[in-house]
Coordinates of C-alpha atoms in Angstrom, one line a residue:
M1 CA -3.4 24.0 5.6
S2 CA -2.5 22.3 2.3
D3 CA -2.2 25.7 0.5
L4 CA 0.1 26.9 3.3
F5 CA 2.2 23.8 3.2
G6 CA 2.5 24.1 -0.6
L7 CA 3.8 27.6 -0.4
A8 CA 6.1 27.2 2.4
F9 CA 7.7 24.0 1.4
P10 CA 9.7 25.4 -1.4
F11 CA 10.8 28.3 0.8
F12 CA 12.2 25.8 3.4
G13 CA 13.4 23.4 0.7
L14 CA 15.7 25.8 -0.9
I15 CA 17.1 26.8 2.4
L16 CA 17.9 23.2 3.5
L17 CA 19.3 22.6 0.0
G18 CA 21.8 25.3 0.5
Y19 CA 22.5 24.2 4.1
F20 CA 23.3 20.7 2.9
C21 CA 25.5 21.9 0.0
G22 CA 27.2 24.3 2.4
R23 CA 28.0 21.3 4.8
R24 CA 29.0 18.8 2.2
V25 CA 30.8 20.8 -0.3
K26 CA 34.0 22.4 0.9
L27 CA 34.2 25.6 -0.9
P28 CA 35.4 29.0 0.6
E29 CA 32.8 31.5 1.6
A30 CA 34.4 34.0 -0.8
G31 CA 32.8 32.0 -3.5
L32 CA 29.5 33.5 -2.7
A33 CA 30.7 37.1 -3.6
W34 CA 29.4 37.1 -7.0
L35 CA 26.1 35.4 -6.3
S36 CA 25.4 37.9 -3.5
F37 CA 26.2 40.8 -6.0
F38 CA 23.6 39.1 -8.6
I39 CA 21.1 38.8 -5.9
I40 CA 21.4 42.5 -4.5
Y41 CA 22.1 44.3 -7.8
V42 CA 20.3 42.4 -10.4
A43 CA 17.7 39.7 -9.5
L44 CA 16.1 41.4 -6.6
P45 CA 15.6 44.8 -8.3
A46 CA 14.1 43.1 -11.2
L47 CA 11.5 41.4 -8.7
F48 CA 10.7 44.6 -7.1
Y49 CA 10.1 46.5 -10.4
R50 CA 8.0 43.8 -11.9
I51 CA 5.7 43.6 -8.7
V52 CA 5.1 47.3 -8.8
A53 CA 5.2 48.0 -12.4
Q54 CA 2.4 45.5 -13.1
T55 CA 0.1 47.1 -10.6
P56 CA -2.5 49.8 -12.0
F57 CA -1.3 53.1 -11.0
H58 CA -4.7 54.4 -9.7
E59 CA -4.8 51.5 -7.4
L60 CA -1.2 52.6 -6.2
A61 CA -2.4 56.1 -5.6
N62 CA -4.1 55.5 -2.4
P63 CA -2.5 57.9 0.1
A64 CA -4.6 56.8 3.1
F65 CA -3.8 53.2 2.6
I66 CA -0.1 54.2 2.3
L67 CA -0.3 56.2 5.4
A68 CA -1.9 53.1 7.3
V69 CA 1.0 50.8 6.0
L70 CA 3.7 53.4 6.9
A71 CA 2.5 54.1 10.4
S72 CA 2.4 50.5 11.2
T73 CA 5.7 49.8 9.8
A74 CA 7.4 52.9 11.3
T75 CA 5.9 52.1 14.8
M76 CA 7.3 48.6 14.6
S77 CA 10.6 49.7 13.5
L78 CA 10.9 52.0 16.4
L79 CA 10.1 49.3 18.8
A80 CA 12.6 46.8 17.2
L81 CA 15.4 49.5 16.9
G82 CA 14.9 50.1 20.7
V83 CA 15.4 46.4 21.4
G84 CA 18.3 46.1 19.1
L85 CA 20.1 49.1 21.0
W86 CA 19.2 47.8 24.2
F87 CA 20.8 44.2 23.4
R88 CA 23.6 45.4 21.4
K89 CA 24.5 48.4 23.7
G90 CA 24.2 51.1 21.4
N91 CA 25.7 49.7 18.3
I92 CA 23.7 51.3 15.6
G93 CA 24.9 49.0 12.7
E94 CA 23.8 45.8 14.5
A95 CA 20.6 47.6 15.8
A96 CA 19.8 48.7 12.2
I97 CA 19.8 45.1 11.2
A98 CA 17.8 44.0 14.3
L99 CA 15.2 46.6 13.4
T100 CA 14.5 44.8 10.2
A101 CA 14.3 41.3 12.0
G102 CA 11.6 42.8 14.2
A103 CA 9.6 44.7 11.7
Y104 CA 10.3 43.9 8.0
A105 CA 7.7 41.2 6.9
N106 CA 8.2 38.7 4.1
V107 CA 6.2 40.7 1.8
G108 CA 8.1 39.9 -1.3
Y109 CA 8.4 36.2 -1.4
M110 CA 5.7 34.8 0.7
G111 CA 3.1 37.8 0.9
P112 CA 1.9 37.8 -2.7
G113 CA 1.4 34.0 -2.9
L114 CA -0.2 33.7 0.4
T115 CA -2.7 36.8 0.0
L116 CA -3.6 35.8 -3.5
A117 CA -4.5 32.2 -2.4
A118 CA -6.4 33.5 0.7
F119 CA -8.4 36.4 -0.7
G120 CA -8.0 36.1 -4.6
Q121 CA -6.9 38.6 -7.3
A122 CA -8.7 41.4 -5.3
A123 CA -5.6 41.1 -3.0
A124 CA -3.0 41.9 -5.7
S125 CA -3.2 45.7 -5.6
P126 CA -2.8 46.2 -1.8
A127 CA -0.2 43.4 -1.7
A128 CA 1.9 45.4 -4.3
L129 CA 1.4 48.8 -2.4
I130 CA 2.5 47.2 0.9
F131 CA 5.4 45.8 -0.8
A132 CA 6.3 49.2 -2.5
T133 CA 5.7 51.1 0.7
D134 CA 7.7 48.6 3.1
S135 CA 10.7 48.4 0.3
M136 CA 11.0 52.0 0.2
F137 CA 10.8 52.6 3.8
F138 CA 13.6 50.0 4.9
F139 CA 15.8 50.6 1.9
T140 CA 15.9 54.3 2.8
V141 CA 15.9 53.8 6.9
V142 CA 18.7 51.2 7.0
P143 CA 21.2 53.1 4.7
L144 CA 20.5 56.1 6.7
L145 CA 21.1 54.4 10.0
M146 CA 24.3 52.8 8.6
A147 CA 25.6 56.1 7.3
T148 CA 25.2 57.6 10.8
R149 CA 27.5 55.2 12.5
G150 CA 30.2 57.3 14.2
R151 CA 33.4 57.6 12.2
G152 CA 34.4 61.2 12.8
E153 CA 33.1 62.6 9.7
S154 CA 31.5 66.2 9.5
L155 CA 27.6 66.5 9.7
G156 CA 27.7 67.7 6.1
H157 CA 29.8 64.7 4.8
T158 CA 27.4 62.4 6.8
L159 CA 24.4 63.9 5.2
V160 CA 25.7 63.7 1.6
L161 CA 26.7 60.1 2.3
I162 CA 23.0 59.4 3.6
A163 CA 21.6 60.9 0.5
K164 CA 23.8 59.0 -1.9
R165 CA 23.2 55.6 -0.4
V166 CA 19.4 56.3 -0.2
L167 CA 19.2 57.6 -3.8
T168 CA 21.5 55.0 -5.4
H169 CA 20.4 52.0 -3.4
P170 CA 19.3 49.5 -6.3
F171 CA 16.0 48.5 -4.5
N172 CA 14.9 52.1 -4.2
I173 CA 15.8 52.6 -7.7
A174 CA 13.8 49.7 -8.9
T175 CA 10.8 50.5 -7.0
L176 CA 10.6 54.1 -8.3
L177 CA 11.1 52.8 -11.9
G178 CA 8.3 50.4 -11.2
V179 CA 6.1 53.2 -9.8
L180 CA 6.9 55.3 -13.0
A181 CA 6.1 52.4 -15.4
A182 CA 2.8 51.9 -13.7
A183 CA 2.1 55.6 -13.8
F184 CA 2.9 55.8 -17.8
E185 CA 1.5 52.4 -18.5
F186 CA 4.9 51.5 -19.9
K187 CA 5.2 48.0 -21.5
E188 CA 8.6 46.6 -22.0
P189 CA 9.7 45.1 -25.5
D190 CA 9.1 41.3 -25.5
A191 CA 12.8 40.5 -25.2
L192 CA 13.4 42.8 -22.3
S193 CA 10.1 41.5 -20.7
R194 CA 11.3 37.9 -20.8
M195 CA 14.6 38.7 -19.5
L196 CA 13.2 40.6 -16.4
D197 CA 10.9 37.6 -15.7
Y198 CA 14.1 35.3 -15.8
L199 CA 15.6 37.6 -13.4
K200 CA 12.6 38.0 -11.2
N201 CA 12.1 34.2 -11.0
A202 CA 15.7 33.8 -10.0
A203 CA 15.5 36.1 -7.1
A204 CA 14.0 34.0 -4.6
P205 CA 16.0 30.6 -5.2
C206 CA 19.2 32.3 -5.3
A207 CA 18.7 34.3 -2.1
L208 CA 17.2 31.3 -0.3
F209 CA 20.0 29.0 -1.3
T210 CA 22.6 31.6 -0.3
L211 CA 21.0 31.8 3.0
G212 CA 21.2 28.2 3.6
V213 CA 24.9 28.0 2.6
T214 CA 25.8 30.9 4.8
V215 CA 24.0 29.3 7.9
A216 CA 26.0 26.2 7.1
L217 CA 29.3 28.0 6.8
R218 CA 28.6 30.2 9.9
P219 CA 26.7 28.1 12.3
L220 CA 25.8 29.7 15.5
K221 CA 26.7 28.3 18.9
R222 CA 23.7 29.7 20.4
V223 CA 20.6 31.6 19.5
P224 CA 21.0 35.4 20.5
V225 CA 18.8 36.4 23.3
E226 CA 17.5 39.4 21.5
L227 CA 15.8 37.2 18.8
A228 CA 13.0 36.3 21.1
P229 CA 11.7 39.6 21.7
L230 CA 12.3 40.6 18.1
L231 CA 10.4 37.6 16.6
S232 CA 7.5 38.3 19.3
L233 CA 7.3 41.9 18.0
K234 CA 7.3 40.7 14.4
L235 CA 4.8 37.7 14.8
F236 CA 2.4 38.8 17.4
V237 CA 2.7 42.6 17.9
H238 CA 2.8 43.6 14.3
P239 CA -0.7 42.5 13.4
F240 CA -2.0 44.3 16.3
V241 CA -0.3 47.5 15.3
A242 CA -1.5 47.1 11.8
L243 CA -5.1 46.7 13.0
V244 CA -5.0 50.1 15.1
S245 CA -3.3 51.8 12.0
L246 CA -6.3 50.5 9.8
S247 CA -8.8 51.9 12.3
V248 CA -7.0 55.2 12.3
F249 CA -6.8 55.8 8.7
G250 CA -9.6 53.6 7.4
P251 CA -11.9 52.4 6.5
F252 CA -10.8 50.5 3.5
S253 CA -12.2 47.7 1.5
P254 CA -12.3 44.5 3.6
V255 CA -9.9 42.6 1.2
W256 CA -7.4 45.5 1.5
E257 CA -7.6 45.5 5.4
Q258 CA -7.3 41.6 5.5
T259 CA -4.3 41.7 3.2
L260 CA -2.5 44.2 5.4
L261 CA -3.2 42.0 8.5
L262 CA -2.1 38.9 6.9
M263 CA 1.2 40.7 5.6
A264 CA 1.8 42.2 9.1
A265 CA 1.7 38.5 10.5
L266 CA 4.5 37.3 8.1
P267 CA 7.7 36.3 9.5
P268 CA 10.9 38.5 8.9
A269 CA 11.7 38.9 5.2
L270 CA 14.7 37.3 3.6
N271 CA 15.8 40.9 2.9
V272 CA 16.9 41.1 6.6
F273 CA 19.6 38.5 5.6
V274 CA 20.3 40.3 2.3
L275 CA 20.9 43.7 4.1
A276 CA 23.1 42.0 6.7
R277 CA 25.4 40.5 4.2
Q278 CA 25.3 43.8 2.3
Y279 CA 26.6 45.7 5.2
H280 CA 28.6 42.9 6.8
V281 CA 27.0 43.1 10.2
F282 CA 24.8 40.9 12.2
V283 CA 24.9 38.2 9.4
E284 CA 24.6 35.1 11.6
E285 CA 21.9 36.6 13.7
A286 CA 19.9 37.8 10.7
S287 CA 19.9 34.3 9.1
T288 CA 18.8 32.6 12.4
A289 CA 16.0 35.2 12.7
V290 CA 14.7 34.4 9.1
L291 CA 14.9 30.8 9.8
L292 CA 13.4 30.7 13.2
G293 CA 10.7 33.3 12.3
T294 CA 9.8 31.5 9.2
L295 CA 9.4 28.1 11.1
S296 CA 7.3 29.8 13.8
S297 CA 5.0 31.5 11.3
V298 CA 3.8 27.9 10.1
V299 CA 1.8 28.2 13.1
T300 CA 1.2 31.9 13.5
V301 CA 0.2 32.7 10.0
T302 CA -2.1 29.5 9.8
L303 CA -3.9 30.9 12.7
M304 CA -4.1 34.4 11.2
L305 CA -5.5 32.8 8.0
Y306 CA -8.2 31.0 9.9
L307 CA -9.1 34.0 12.1
L308 CA -9.5 36.1 8.9
R309 CA -11.4 33.6 6.8
E310 CA -13.9 33.0 9.7
H311 CA -14.3 36.8 10.4
L312 CA -13.1 36.4 14.1
I313 CA -10.9 39.6 13.8
P314 CA -12.6 42.9 13.8
L315 CA -11.5 45.1 10.7
S316 CA -11.8 48.2 12.8
L317 CA -11.4 48.8 16.5
F318 CA -13.5 52.1 16.7

């Protein structure tokens, strides 16, 4: 419990700090523009690159585990997309962000710290692999869905737009570069390495602070009704789907299986909010989903940690 509190408190503290500043300091929301650009195009790509590049390539090359992660994430995405389309009356843009709220776990900020604290250094490789797989999946699927929003363009134009947005998305580029760096054991010069570390370390604080400010400047009058089923999917259904996926594609090392189950139980990723801001859609709902999901996860993730440590969850169903 103390380990979990120590990891969660800074996360909440930065959001609350941003919220306090947003409420007390009267600055226009346009002032967040450059900070948002820094987060999306500079700091987060550096974080993604570092996590993947520092993982041995032979451990990244695990197709069965990748398939298990992908099957779990894709199944949850289909379920969450259905919820989003139902409640948003077919609005594909809003449903695309709702999809991430119900399926995209916080595998970047909370995942590595929690899994390493719970299972030791052996969890580093599966955590990095889960992170890379989920990042590539969501930052391919969301641009694809956004590009298919009906605007009267031809099919060819839409396909070109999809390919352009997927291939040029900074998160996808950073993840692919990280995989290449791991494959060729590339080591950056010391000066560049230090700069990447500065950028990586700035990603979470800046994004969390921006989330708090945005919530303060755009307070919701009510909690959207679709958040209850989306958060239920994320916190309760996702771990079960991950367990089924591990049973189908496994067996794997117990630490790898426990790492996937714990990461599947994590709340919606902060990137749900980042994507919403990038596409200017579902922003208030996304920020609320991250806040409520993270608050709820203090209970649900603690329970999952207890069940895994006490070996009360079977790592294979059949």
